[in-house]
Amino acid sequence: MRHYTSDSTQAMARVVSLALLADGGLDNSEIQALQKHSILDNLNIDPETFDQVMQEFCNDILQSARAPNVGQIEIDREVIDHLLGDIRSPELQKEALRAMLDIVNADWSLSGGEAVLVSQAMSLWGLELHHRTPAGGRTDLRQSLHIERQERPPVEGSESALHVERLTLLLNSSVSDAHPAPGSFQ
């Protein structure tokens, strides 16, 4: 796996690439989410840098990842931790988690690989998701989820199952409560 400087544009672009491939392949709705939510602009990643990093990431993954099904890839947890570890700034971690949530929720389906990625990011970075419903009632899913630092540092691996369960409950309850249009997780 290539090395990028911590908190660099390339390291952030690779985390976005990881989110796009977390379910084993590229999906049109996830690519559309990049534009709809201005993810690259919000993370200060220019399109040329993103394209280069995505290509390098795909090459690296093809050399090291398992391929249990034709056309699908599986990325090891150790590799995910290594890639997430390149984002060290607390503010960049929050921005990266928000981008990951936008991407993995683009198709309104949370795969196992996507849940693992988000869970590992939350555990490694010490972040939590909280659901808030504004006083006015309805809101879209993205506005109702708030990302905060955990008050206590996580113990490695201890929060993973809890994060997956909580993320799934938050996403499912928000969808059923607010009945948002597909892709409204902005």
Coordinates of N, CA, C and O in Angstrom, one line a residue:
M1 N 0.9 -1.2 0.0 CA 0.0 0.0 0.0 C 0.9 1.2 0.0 O 1.9 1.3 0.7
R2 N 0.6 2.2 -0.8 CA 1.3 3.4 -0.9 C 1.3 4.2 0.4 O 0.3 4.1 1.1
H3 N 2.3 5.0 0.6 CA 2.3 5.9 1.8 C 2.0 7.3 1.4 O 2.6 7.8 0.5
Y4 N 1.1 7.9 2.1 CA 0.8 9.4 1.9 C 1.0 10.0 3.3 O 0.8 9.5 4.3
T5 N 1.4 11.3 3.2 CA 1.5 12.1 4.4 C 0.2 12.2 5.2 O -0.8 12.3 4.6
S6 N 0.3 12.1 6.5 CA -0.9 12.1 7.4 C -1.6 13.5 7.1 O -1.0 14.5 7.0
D7 N -2.9 13.4 7.1 CA -3.8 14.5 6.9 C -3.7 15.2 5.5 O -4.2 16.3 5.3
S8 N -3.0 14.6 4.6 CA -2.8 15.2 3.3 C -4.0 15.0 2.5 O -4.9 14.2 2.8
T9 N -4.1 15.8 1.4 CA -5.2 15.6 0.4 C -5.3 14.2 -0.1 O -6.4 13.7 -0.3
Q10 N -4.1 13.6 -0.4 CA -4.1 12.3 -0.9 C -4.6 11.3 0.1 O -5.3 10.3 -0.2
A11 N -4.2 11.4 1.4 CA -4.7 10.5 2.4 C -6.3 10.6 2.5 O -6.9 9.6 2.7
M12 N -6.8 11.8 2.5 CA -8.2 12.0 2.5 C -8.9 11.5 1.3 O -10.0 10.8 1.4
A13 N -8.3 11.6 0.1 CA -8.9 11.1 -1.1 C -8.9 9.6 -1.0 O -9.8 8.9 -1.5
R14 N -7.9 9.0 -0.4 CA -7.9 7.5 -0.3 C -9.0 7.0 0.7 O -9.6 6.0 0.4
V15 N -9.3 7.8 1.7 CA -10.4 7.4 2.6 C -11.7 7.5 1.8 O -12.6 6.6 2.0
V16 N -11.9 8.5 1.0 CA -13.1 8.6 0.2 C -13.2 7.4 -0.8 O -14.2 6.8 -0.9
S17 N -12.0 7.0 -1.4 CA -12.0 5.9 -2.3 C -12.3 4.6 -1.5 O -13.1 3.7 -2.0
L18 N -11.8 4.5 -0.3 CA -12.2 3.3 0.6 C -13.7 3.2 0.8 O -14.2 2.2 0.7
A19 N -14.3 4.4 1.1 CA -15.7 4.4 1.3 C -16.5 3.9 0.1 O -17.5 3.2 0.1
L20 N -16.0 4.4 -1.1 CA -16.7 4.0 -2.4 C -16.6 2.5 -2.6 O -17.5 2.0 -3.2
L21 N -15.5 1.9 -2.2 CA -15.3 0.5 -2.4 C -15.6 -0.4 -1.3 O -15.4 -1.6 -1.3
A22 N -16.1 0.1 -0.2 CA -16.3 -0.6 1.1 C -17.3 -1.8 0.9 O -17.2 -2.8 1.6
D23 N -18.2 -1.6 0.0 CA -19.2 -2.7 -0.3 C -18.8 -3.7 -1.3 O -19.5 -4.5 -1.8
G24 N -17.5 -3.6 -1.8 CA -16.9 -4.5 -2.7 C -16.9 -4.1 -4.1 O -16.3 -4.7 -5.0
G25 N -17.5 -3.0 -4.5 CA -17.4 -2.4 -5.8 C -18.0 -1.0 -5.9 O -18.5 -0.5 -4.9
L26 N -17.8 -0.4 -7.1 CA -18.3 0.9 -7.3 C -19.8 0.9 -7.6 O -20.2 0.0 -8.4
D27 N -20.5 1.8 -7.1 CA -22.0 1.9 -7.3 C -22.3 3.3 -7.9 O -21.8 4.3 -7.4
N28 N -23.1 3.4 -8.9 CA -23.5 4.7 -9.5 C -24.0 5.7 -8.5 O -23.7 6.9 -8.5
S29 N -24.9 5.2 -7.5 CA -25.5 6.1 -6.6 C -24.4 6.7 -5.6 O -24.5 7.9 -5.2
E30 N -23.3 5.9 -5.3 CA -22.3 6.4 -4.5 C -21.4 7.5 -5.3 O -21.0 8.5 -4.7
I31 N -21.2 7.2 -6.5 CA -20.5 8.2 -7.3 C -21.3 9.5 -7.5 O -20.7 10.6 -7.4
Q32 N -22.6 9.4 -7.7 CA -23.5 10.5 -7.7 C -23.5 11.3 -6.4 O -23.6 12.5 -6.4
A33 N -23.3 10.6 -5.3 CA -23.3 11.3 -4.0 C -22.1 12.2 -3.9 O -22.1 13.2 -3.2
L34 N -20.9 11.8 -4.5 CA -19.8 12.7 -4.5 C -20.1 14.1 -5.0 O -19.7 15.1 -4.5
Q35 N -20.9 14.1 -6.1 CA -21.3 15.4 -6.7 C -22.4 16.1 -5.9 O -22.4 17.3 -5.6
K36 N -23.4 15.3 -5.6 CA -24.6 15.8 -5.0 C -24.3 16.6 -3.7 O -24.8 17.6 -3.4
H37 N -23.3 16.0 -2.9 CA -23.0 16.5 -1.6 C -21.7 17.3 -1.7 O -21.1 17.6 -0.6
S38 N -21.1 17.5 -2.9 CA -19.9 18.3 -3.0 C -18.8 17.7 -2.1 O -18.0 18.5 -1.5
I39 N -18.7 16.4 -2.0 CA -17.7 15.8 -1.1 C -16.3 16.2 -1.4 O -15.6 16.6 -0.5
L40 N -15.9 16.1 -2.7 CA -14.5 16.5 -3.0 C -14.2 17.9 -2.7 O -13.2 18.3 -2.1
D41 N -15.2 18.8 -3.0 CA -15.0 20.2 -2.8 C -14.9 20.5 -1.2 O -14.0 21.3 -0.8
N42 N -15.8 19.9 -0.5 CA -15.8 20.1 1.0 C -14.5 19.6 1.6 O -14.1 20.1 2.7
L43 N -13.9 18.6 1.0 CA -12.6 18.1 1.6 C -11.4 18.7 0.9 O -10.3 18.2 1.2
N44 N -11.6 19.6 0.0 CA -10.5 20.3 -0.7 C -9.7 19.3 -1.5 O -8.4 19.4 -1.5
I45 N -10.4 18.4 -2.2 CA -9.7 17.5 -3.1 C -10.1 17.8 -4.5 O -11.2 17.8 -4.9
D46 N -9.0 18.1 -5.3 CA -9.3 18.5 -6.7 C -9.6 17.2 -7.5 O -9.1 16.1 -7.1
P47 N -10.4 17.2 -8.5 CA -10.7 16.0 -9.3 C -9.5 15.2 -9.8 O -9.5 14.0 -9.8
E48 N -8.5 15.9 -10.2 CA -7.3 15.2 -10.8 C -6.6 14.4 -9.7 O -6.2 13.3 -9.9
T49 N -6.5 15.0 -8.5 CA -5.9 14.3 -7.4 C -6.7 13.1 -7.0 O -6.2 12.0 -6.8
F50 N -8.0 13.3 -7.0 CA -8.9 12.2 -6.6 C -8.8 11.0 -7.6 O -8.7 9.9 -7.2
D51 N -8.8 11.4 -8.9 CA -8.7 10.3 -9.9 C -7.4 9.6 -9.8 O -7.4 8.3 -9.9
Q52 N -6.3 10.3 -9.6 CA -5.0 9.6 -9.4 C -5.0 8.7 -8.2 O -4.5 7.6 -8.3
V53 N -5.4 9.2 -7.1 CA -5.4 8.5 -5.8 C -6.4 7.2 -5.9 O -6.0 6.1 -5.5
M54 N -7.5 7.4 -6.5 CA -8.4 6.3 -6.7 C -7.8 5.2 -7.6 O -7.9 4.0 -7.2
Q55 N -7.1 5.6 -8.6 CA -6.5 4.6 -9.5 C -5.4 3.9 -8.7 O -5.3 2.7 -8.8
E56 N -4.6 4.7 -8.0 CA -3.5 4.0 -7.2 C -4.1 3.1 -6.1 O -3.5 2.0 -5.9
F57 N -5.2 3.6 -5.5 CA -5.8 2.7 -4.5 C -6.3 1.4 -5.1 O -6.1 0.3 -4.5
C58 N -7.0 1.5 -6.2 CA -7.5 0.3 -6.9 C -6.3 -0.6 -7.2 O -6.5 -1.8 -7.0
N59 N -5.3 -0.1 -7.7 CA -4.1 -0.9 -8.1 C -3.6 -1.6 -6.8 O -3.3 -2.8 -6.8
D60 N -3.4 -0.9 -5.7 CA -2.9 -1.4 -4.5 C -3.8 -2.5 -3.9 O -3.4 -3.6 -3.5
I61 N -5.1 -2.2 -4.0 CA -6.1 -3.2 -3.5 C -6.1 -4.4 -4.3 O -6.2 -5.6 -3.8
L62 N -6.1 -4.3 -5.6 CA -6.1 -5.5 -6.4 C -4.9 -6.4 -6.2 O -5.0 -7.6 -6.3
Q63 N -3.8 -5.8 -5.7 CA -2.6 -6.6 -5.4 C -2.7 -7.3 -4.0 O -2.1 -8.3 -3.8
S64 N -3.5 -6.7 -3.1 CA -3.5 -7.2 -1.7 C -4.8 -7.7 -1.2 O -4.8 -8.4 -0.2
A65 N -5.9 -7.3 -1.7 CA -7.2 -7.7 -1.2 C -7.6 -9.1 -1.6 O -7.2 -9.6 -2.6
R66 N -8.5 -9.7 -0.8 CA -9.1 -11.0 -1.1 C -10.2 -10.7 -2.1 O -10.9 -9.7 -2.0
A67 N -10.5 -11.6 -3.0 CA -11.6 -11.5 -3.9 C -12.5 -12.8 -3.8 O -12.3 -13.7 -4.6
P68 N -13.4 -12.8 -2.8 CA -14.2 -14.0 -2.6 C -15.2 -14.2 -3.7 O -15.6 -15.4 -4.0
N69 N -15.7 -13.2 -4.4 CA -16.6 -13.3 -5.5 C -16.1 -12.6 -6.7 O -15.4 -11.6 -6.5
V70 N -16.4 -13.1 -7.9 CA -15.9 -12.4 -9.1 C -16.4 -11.0 -9.1 O -17.6 -10.8 -8.9
G71 N -15.5 -10.0 -9.3 CA -15.9 -8.6 -9.4 C -16.1 -7.9 -8.0 O -16.4 -6.8 -8.0
Q72 N -15.9 -8.7 -7.0 CA -16.0 -8.1 -5.6 C -14.7 -8.2 -4.9 O -13.9 -9.1 -5.1
I73 N -14.4 -7.2 -4.1 CA -13.2 -7.2 -3.3 C -13.5 -7.2 -1.8 O -14.6 -6.8 -1.5
E74 N -12.6 -7.6 -1.0 CA -12.7 -7.6 0.4 C -11.5 -7.0 1.0 O -10.4 -7.6 0.8
I75 N -11.6 -6.0 1.8 CA -10.4 -5.3 2.3 C -10.3 -5.7 3.8 O -11.2 -5.6 4.6
D76 N -9.1 -6.1 4.2 CA -8.8 -6.6 5.6 C -9.0 -5.4 6.6 O -8.7 -4.3 6.2
R77 N -9.4 -5.7 7.8 CA -9.5 -4.7 8.8 C -8.2 -4.0 9.1 O -8.2 -2.8 9.4
E78 N -7.1 -4.8 9.1 CA -5.8 -4.1 9.3 C -5.5 -3.1 8.3 O -5.0 -2.0 8.6
V79 N -5.8 -3.3 7.1 CA -5.6 -2.3 6.0 C -6.5 -1.1 6.2 O -6.1 0.0 6.1
I80 N -7.8 -1.4 6.6 CA -8.7 -0.3 6.9 C -8.1 0.6 8.0 O -8.1 1.8 7.9
D81 N -7.7 0.0 9.1 CA -7.1 0.7 10.2 C -5.9 1.5 9.8 O -5.8 2.7 10.2
H82 N -5.1 0.9 8.9 CA -3.9 1.7 8.5 C -4.3 2.9 7.7 O -3.7 4.0 7.9
L83 N -5.3 2.7 6.8 CA -5.7 3.9 5.9 C -6.4 4.9 6.7 O -6.2 6.1 6.5
L84 N -7.2 4.5 7.7 CA -7.9 5.5 8.5 C -6.9 6.2 9.5 O -7.1 7.4 9.8
G85 N -5.9 5.5 9.8 CA -4.8 6.1 10.7 C -4.1 7.2 10.1 O -3.5 8.0 10.8
D86 N -4.2 7.4 8.8 CA -3.5 8.5 8.1 C -4.3 9.8 8.3 O -3.8 10.9 7.9
I87 N -5.5 9.7 8.8 CA -6.3 11.0 9.1 C -6.2 11.1 10.6 O -6.8 10.4 11.4
R88 N -5.4 12.1 11.1 CA -5.1 12.3 12.5 C -5.8 13.6 13.1 O -6.1 13.6 14.3
S89 N -6.1 14.6 12.3 CA -6.7 15.8 12.7 C -8.1 15.5 13.1 O -8.9 15.0 12.4
P90 N -8.5 15.9 14.4 CA -9.9 15.7 14.8 C -11.0 16.3 13.9 O -12.0 15.7 13.6
E91 N -10.7 17.4 13.3 CA -11.6 18.1 12.4 C -11.7 17.3 11.1 O -12.8 17.1 10.5
L92 N -10.6 16.9 10.6 CA -10.6 16.1 9.3 C -11.3 14.7 9.5 O -11.9 14.2 8.6
Q93 N -11.1 14.2 10.7 CA -11.8 12.9 11.0 C -13.3 13.1 11.0 O -14.0 12.2 10.4
K94 N -13.8 14.1 11.5 CA -15.2 14.4 11.5 C -15.7 14.6 10.0 O -16.7 14.1 9.6
E95 N -14.9 15.4 9.3 CA -15.3 15.6 7.9 C -15.2 14.3 7.1 O -16.1 14.0 6.2
A96 N -14.2 13.5 7.4 CA -14.1 12.2 6.6 C -15.3 11.3 7.0 O -15.8 10.6 6.1
L97 N -15.7 11.2 8.3 CA -16.8 10.4 8.7 C -18.1 10.8 8.0 O -18.9 10.0 7.5
R98 N -18.3 12.2 7.9 CA -19.5 12.7 7.3 C -19.5 12.3 5.8 O -20.5 11.8 5.3
A99 N -18.3 12.4 5.1 CA -18.2 12.0 3.7 C -18.5 10.5 3.6 O -19.3 10.0 2.7
M100 N -18.0 9.7 4.5 CA -18.2 8.2 4.5 C -19.7 7.9 4.6 O -20.3 7.1 3.9
L101 N -20.4 8.6 5.5 CA -21.8 8.4 5.7 C -22.6 8.8 4.5 O -23.5 8.1 4.1
D102 N -22.2 9.9 3.9 CA -22.9 10.3 2.6 C -22.7 9.2 1.5 O -23.7 8.9 0.8
I103 N -21.6 8.7 1.4 CA -21.3 7.7 0.4 C -22.0 6.3 0.7 O -22.7 5.8 -0.2
V104 N -21.8 5.8 1.9 CA -22.4 4.5 2.2 C -23.9 4.5 2.2 O -24.5 3.4 2.0
N105 N -24.5 5.6 2.5 CA -25.9 5.7 2.5 C -26.5 6.1 1.2 O -27.7 6.3 1.1
A106 N -25.7 6.3 0.2 CA -26.3 6.8 -1.1 C -27.3 5.9 -1.7 O -28.2 6.4 -2.3
D107 N -27.2 4.6 -1.5 CA -28.1 3.7 -2.1 C -29.1 3.2 -1.1 O -29.9 2.2 -1.3
W108 N -29.2 3.8 0.1 CA -30.1 3.5 1.2 C -30.0 2.0 1.6 O -31.0 1.4 2.0
S109 N -28.8 1.5 1.5 CA -28.5 0.1 1.9 C -27.1 0.1 2.5 O -26.2 0.5 1.9
L110 N -27.0 -0.5 3.7 CA -25.8 -0.5 4.4 C -25.3 -2.0 4.4 O -25.8 -2.8 5.0
S111 N -24.2 -2.2 3.6 CA -23.6 -3.5 3.4 C -22.7 -3.8 4.6 O -22.4 -2.9 5.4
G112 N -22.4 -5.1 4.8 CA -21.5 -5.4 5.9 C -20.1 -4.7 5.8 O -19.6 -4.2 6.8
G113 N -19.5 -4.6 4.6 CA -18.3 -3.9 4.5 C -18.4 -2.4 4.8 O -17.5 -1.8 5.4
E114 N -19.5 -1.8 4.4 CA -19.7 -0.4 4.7 C -19.9 -0.2 6.2 O -19.3 0.7 6.8
A115 N -20.6 -1.1 6.9 CA -20.8 -1.0 8.3 C -19.5 -1.2 9.1 O -19.2 -0.5 10.0
V116 N -18.7 -2.1 8.6 CA -17.4 -2.3 9.2 C -16.5 -1.1 9.1 O -15.9 -0.6 10.0
L117 N -16.5 -0.5 7.9 CA -15.7 0.7 7.7 C -16.1 1.9 8.6 O -15.3 2.4 9.3
V118 N -17.4 2.2 8.6 CA -17.9 3.3 9.5 C -17.6 2.9 11.0 O -17.2 3.8 11.7
S119 N -17.9 1.7 11.3 CA -17.6 1.3 12.7 C -16.1 1.4 13.1 O -15.8 2.0 14.2
Q120 N -15.3 1.0 12.2 CA -13.8 1.1 12.5 C -13.4 2.6 12.6 O -12.6 2.9 13.5
A121 N -13.9 3.4 11.7 CA -13.6 4.8 11.7 C -14.0 5.4 13.0 O -13.3 6.2 13.7
M122 N -15.3 5.1 13.5 CA -15.8 5.7 14.7 C -15.0 5.2 15.9 O -14.7 6.0 16.8
S123 N -14.6 4.0 15.9 CA -13.8 3.4 17.0 C -12.4 4.0 17.1 O -12.0 4.5 18.1
L124 N -11.7 4.0 15.9 CA -10.4 4.5 15.8 C -10.3 6.0 16.2 O -9.4 6.4 16.8
W125 N -11.2 6.7 15.6 CA -11.2 8.2 15.8 C -11.9 8.7 17.1 O -11.9 9.9 17.4
G126 N -12.6 7.7 17.8 CA -13.3 8.2 19.0 C -14.5 9.0 18.7 O -14.7 10.0 19.4
L127 N -15.2 8.7 17.7 CA -16.4 9.5 17.3 C -17.7 8.8 17.5 O -17.7 7.5 17.5
E128 N -18.8 9.5 17.8 CA -20.1 8.9 18.0 C -21.1 9.6 17.1 O -20.9 10.8 16.8
L129 N -22.1 8.9 16.8 CA -23.3 9.5 16.0 C -24.4 9.7 17.0 O -24.7 8.8 17.8
H130 N -25.1 10.9 16.9 CA -26.3 11.1 17.7 C -27.4 11.6 16.8 O -27.2 12.4 15.8
H131 N -28.6 11.1 17.0 CA -29.7 11.5 16.2 C -30.5 12.6 16.9 O -30.8 12.5 18.1
R132 N -30.7 13.7 16.2 CA -31.4 14.8 16.7 C -32.6 15.2 15.8 O -32.4 15.3 14.6
T133 N -33.8 15.3 16.3 CA -34.9 15.7 15.6 C -35.2 17.2 16.0 O -35.4 17.5 17.1
P134 N -35.2 18.1 15.0 CA -35.4 19.5 15.3 C -36.8 19.7 15.8 O -37.7 18.9 15.5
A135 N -37.0 20.8 16.5 CA -38.4 21.1 17.0 C -39.4 21.2 15.9 O -40.6 20.9 16.2
G136 N -39.1 21.6 14.7 CA -40.0 21.8 13.7 C -40.5 20.5 13.1 O -41.4 20.5 12.2
G137 N -40.0 19.4 13.5 CA -40.4 18.1 13.0 C -39.5 17.5 12.0 O -38.4 17.1 12.3
R138 N -39.9 17.3 10.8 CA -39.2 16.6 9.7 C -37.9 17.3 9.4 O -37.8 18.5 9.3
T139 N -36.9 16.4 9.1 CA -35.6 16.9 8.5 C -35.0 15.8 7.7 O -35.5 14.6 7.9
D140 N -34.1 16.1 6.9 CA -33.4 14.9 6.2 C -32.4 14.3 7.1 O -32.0 14.8 8.2
L141 N -32.1 13.0 6.8 CA -31.3 12.2 7.6 C -29.9 12.9 7.9 O -29.4 12.8 9.0
R142 N -29.3 13.5 6.9 CA -28.0 14.1 7.1 C -28.0 15.2 8.2 O -27.1 15.3 9.0
Q143 N -29.0 16.0 8.2 CA -29.1 17.0 9.2 C -29.5 16.5 10.6 O -29.2 17.2 11.6
S144 N -30.1 15.3 10.6 CA -30.5 14.8 12.0 C -29.3 14.1 12.6 O -29.4 13.8 13.8
L145 N -28.3 13.7 11.9 CA -27.2 13.0 12.5 C -26.1 13.9 12.9 O -25.6 14.7 12.0
H146 N -25.6 13.9 14.1 CA -24.6 14.8 14.6 C -23.4 13.9 15.0 O -23.6 12.9 15.7
I147 N -22.2 14.3 14.6 CA -21.0 13.6 14.9 C -20.3 14.3 16.1 O -20.0 15.5 16.0
E148 N -20.0 13.6 17.1 CA -19.3 14.1 18.3 C -18.1 13.2 18.7 O -18.1 12.1 18.5
R149 N -17.2 13.8 19.4 CA -16.1 13.0 20.0 C -16.6 12.3 21.2 O -17.5 12.8 22.0
Q150 N -16.1 11.1 21.4 CA -16.5 10.3 22.6 C -15.9 11.0 23.9 O -14.7 11.5 23.8
E151 N -16.5 10.9 25.0 CA -16.0 11.5 26.2 C -14.8 10.6 26.7 O -13.9 11.1 27.3
R152 N -14.9 9.3 26.5 CA -13.9 8.4 26.9 C -13.2 7.8 25.7 O -13.9 7.5 24.7
P153 N -11.9 7.6 25.7 CA -11.3 7.1 24.6 C -11.7 5.6 24.4 O -11.9 4.9 25.4
P154 N -11.8 5.2 23.1 CA -12.3 3.8 22.9 C -11.2 2.8 23.2 O -10.0 3.1 23.1
V155 N -11.6 1.6 23.6 CA -10.6 0.5 23.8 C -10.7 -0.2 22.4 O -11.7 -0.5 21.9
E156 N -9.5 -0.5 21.9 CA -9.4 -1.1 20.6 C -10.4 -2.3 20.4 O -10.3 -3.2 21.2
G157 N -11.2 -2.2 19.4 CA -12.1 -3.3 19.1 C -13.4 -3.4 20.0 O -14.3 -4.1 19.7
S158 N -13.4 -2.7 21.1 CA -14.5 -2.9 22.0 C -15.8 -2.3 21.5 O -16.9 -2.7 22.0
E159 N -15.8 -1.3 20.7 CA -17.0 -0.6 20.3 C -17.6 -1.0 18.9 O -18.6 -0.6 18.5
S160 N -16.9 -1.9 18.2 CA -17.2 -2.2 16.9 C -18.6 -2.7 16.7 O -19.4 -2.1 15.9
A161 N -19.0 -3.7 17.4 CA -20.4 -4.2 17.3 C -21.4 -3.2 17.7 O -22.5 -3.1 17.0
L162 N -21.2 -2.4 18.7 CA -22.1 -1.4 19.2 C -22.2 -0.3 18.1 O -23.3 0.1 17.8
H163 N -21.1 0.1 17.4 CA -21.2 1.1 16.4 C -22.0 0.6 15.2 O -22.9 1.3 14.7
V164 N -21.8 -0.6 14.8 CA -22.6 -1.2 13.7 C -24.1 -1.2 14.0 O -24.9 -0.8 13.2
E165 N -24.4 -1.7 15.2 CA -25.8 -1.8 15.6 C -26.4 -0.4 15.7 O -27.5 -0.1 15.2
R166 N -25.7 0.6 16.3 CA -26.2 1.9 16.5 C -26.4 2.6 15.1 O -27.4 3.3 14.9
L167 N -25.4 2.5 14.2 CA -25.5 3.1 12.9 C -26.7 2.6 12.2 O -27.5 3.3 11.6
T168 N -26.9 1.3 12.2 CA -28.0 0.6 11.5 C -29.3 1.1 12.1 O -30.2 1.5 11.3
L169 N -29.4 1.2 13.4 CA -30.7 1.7 14.0 C -30.9 3.2 13.7 O -32.0 3.6 13.4
L170 N -29.9 4.0 13.7 CA -30.0 5.4 13.4 C -30.5 5.6 12.0 O -31.4 6.4 11.7
L171 N -29.8 4.9 11.0 CA -30.2 5.0 9.6 C -31.6 4.5 9.4 O -32.4 5.2 8.7
N172 N -31.9 3.4 9.9 CA -33.3 2.8 9.7 C -34.4 3.6 10.4 O -35.4 3.9 9.8
S173 N -34.1 4.1 11.6 CA -35.2 4.9 12.3 C -35.4 6.3 11.6 O -36.5 6.8 11.5
S174 N -34.3 6.8 11.1 CA -34.4 8.1 10.4 C -35.2 8.0 9.1 O -36.0 8.8 8.7
V175 N -34.9 6.9 8.4 CA -35.6 6.7 7.1 C -37.1 6.4 7.4 O -38.0 7.0 6.8
S176 N -37.5 5.6 8.4 CA -38.9 5.4 8.6 C -39.6 6.5 9.3 O -40.7 6.8 9.0
D177 N -38.9 7.3 10.1 CA -39.5 8.5 10.8 C -39.8 9.6 9.8 O -40.8 10.2 9.8
A178 N -38.8 9.9 9.0 CA -38.8 11.1 8.2 C -39.3 10.9 6.8 O -39.7 11.8 6.1
H179 N -39.3 9.6 6.4 CA -39.6 9.2 5.0 C -38.9 10.1 4.0 O -39.6 10.7 3.1
P180 N -37.6 10.2 4.0 CA -36.9 11.1 3.1 C -36.9 10.5 1.7 O -37.1 9.3 1.5
A181 N -36.7 11.3 0.7 CA -36.6 10.9 -0.6 C -35.2 10.2 -0.7 O -34.3 10.5 0.0
P182 N -35.1 9.2 -1.6 CA -33.8 8.5 -1.8 C -32.7 9.5 -2.1 O -32.9 10.4 -2.8
G183 N -31.6 9.3 -1.4 CA -30.5 10.2 -1.6 C -30.5 11.5 -0.8 O -29.7 12.4 -1.0
S184 N -31.5 11.7 0.1 CA -31.6 12.9 0.8 C -30.6 13.0 2.0 O -30.6 14.0 2.7
F185 N -29.8 12.0 2.2 CA -28.8 12.0 3.2 C -27.6 12.9 2.7 O -26.7 12.5 2.0
Q186 N -27.8 14.2 2.9 CA -26.8 15.2 2.3 C -25.8 15.7 3.2 O -25.8 15.7 4.3

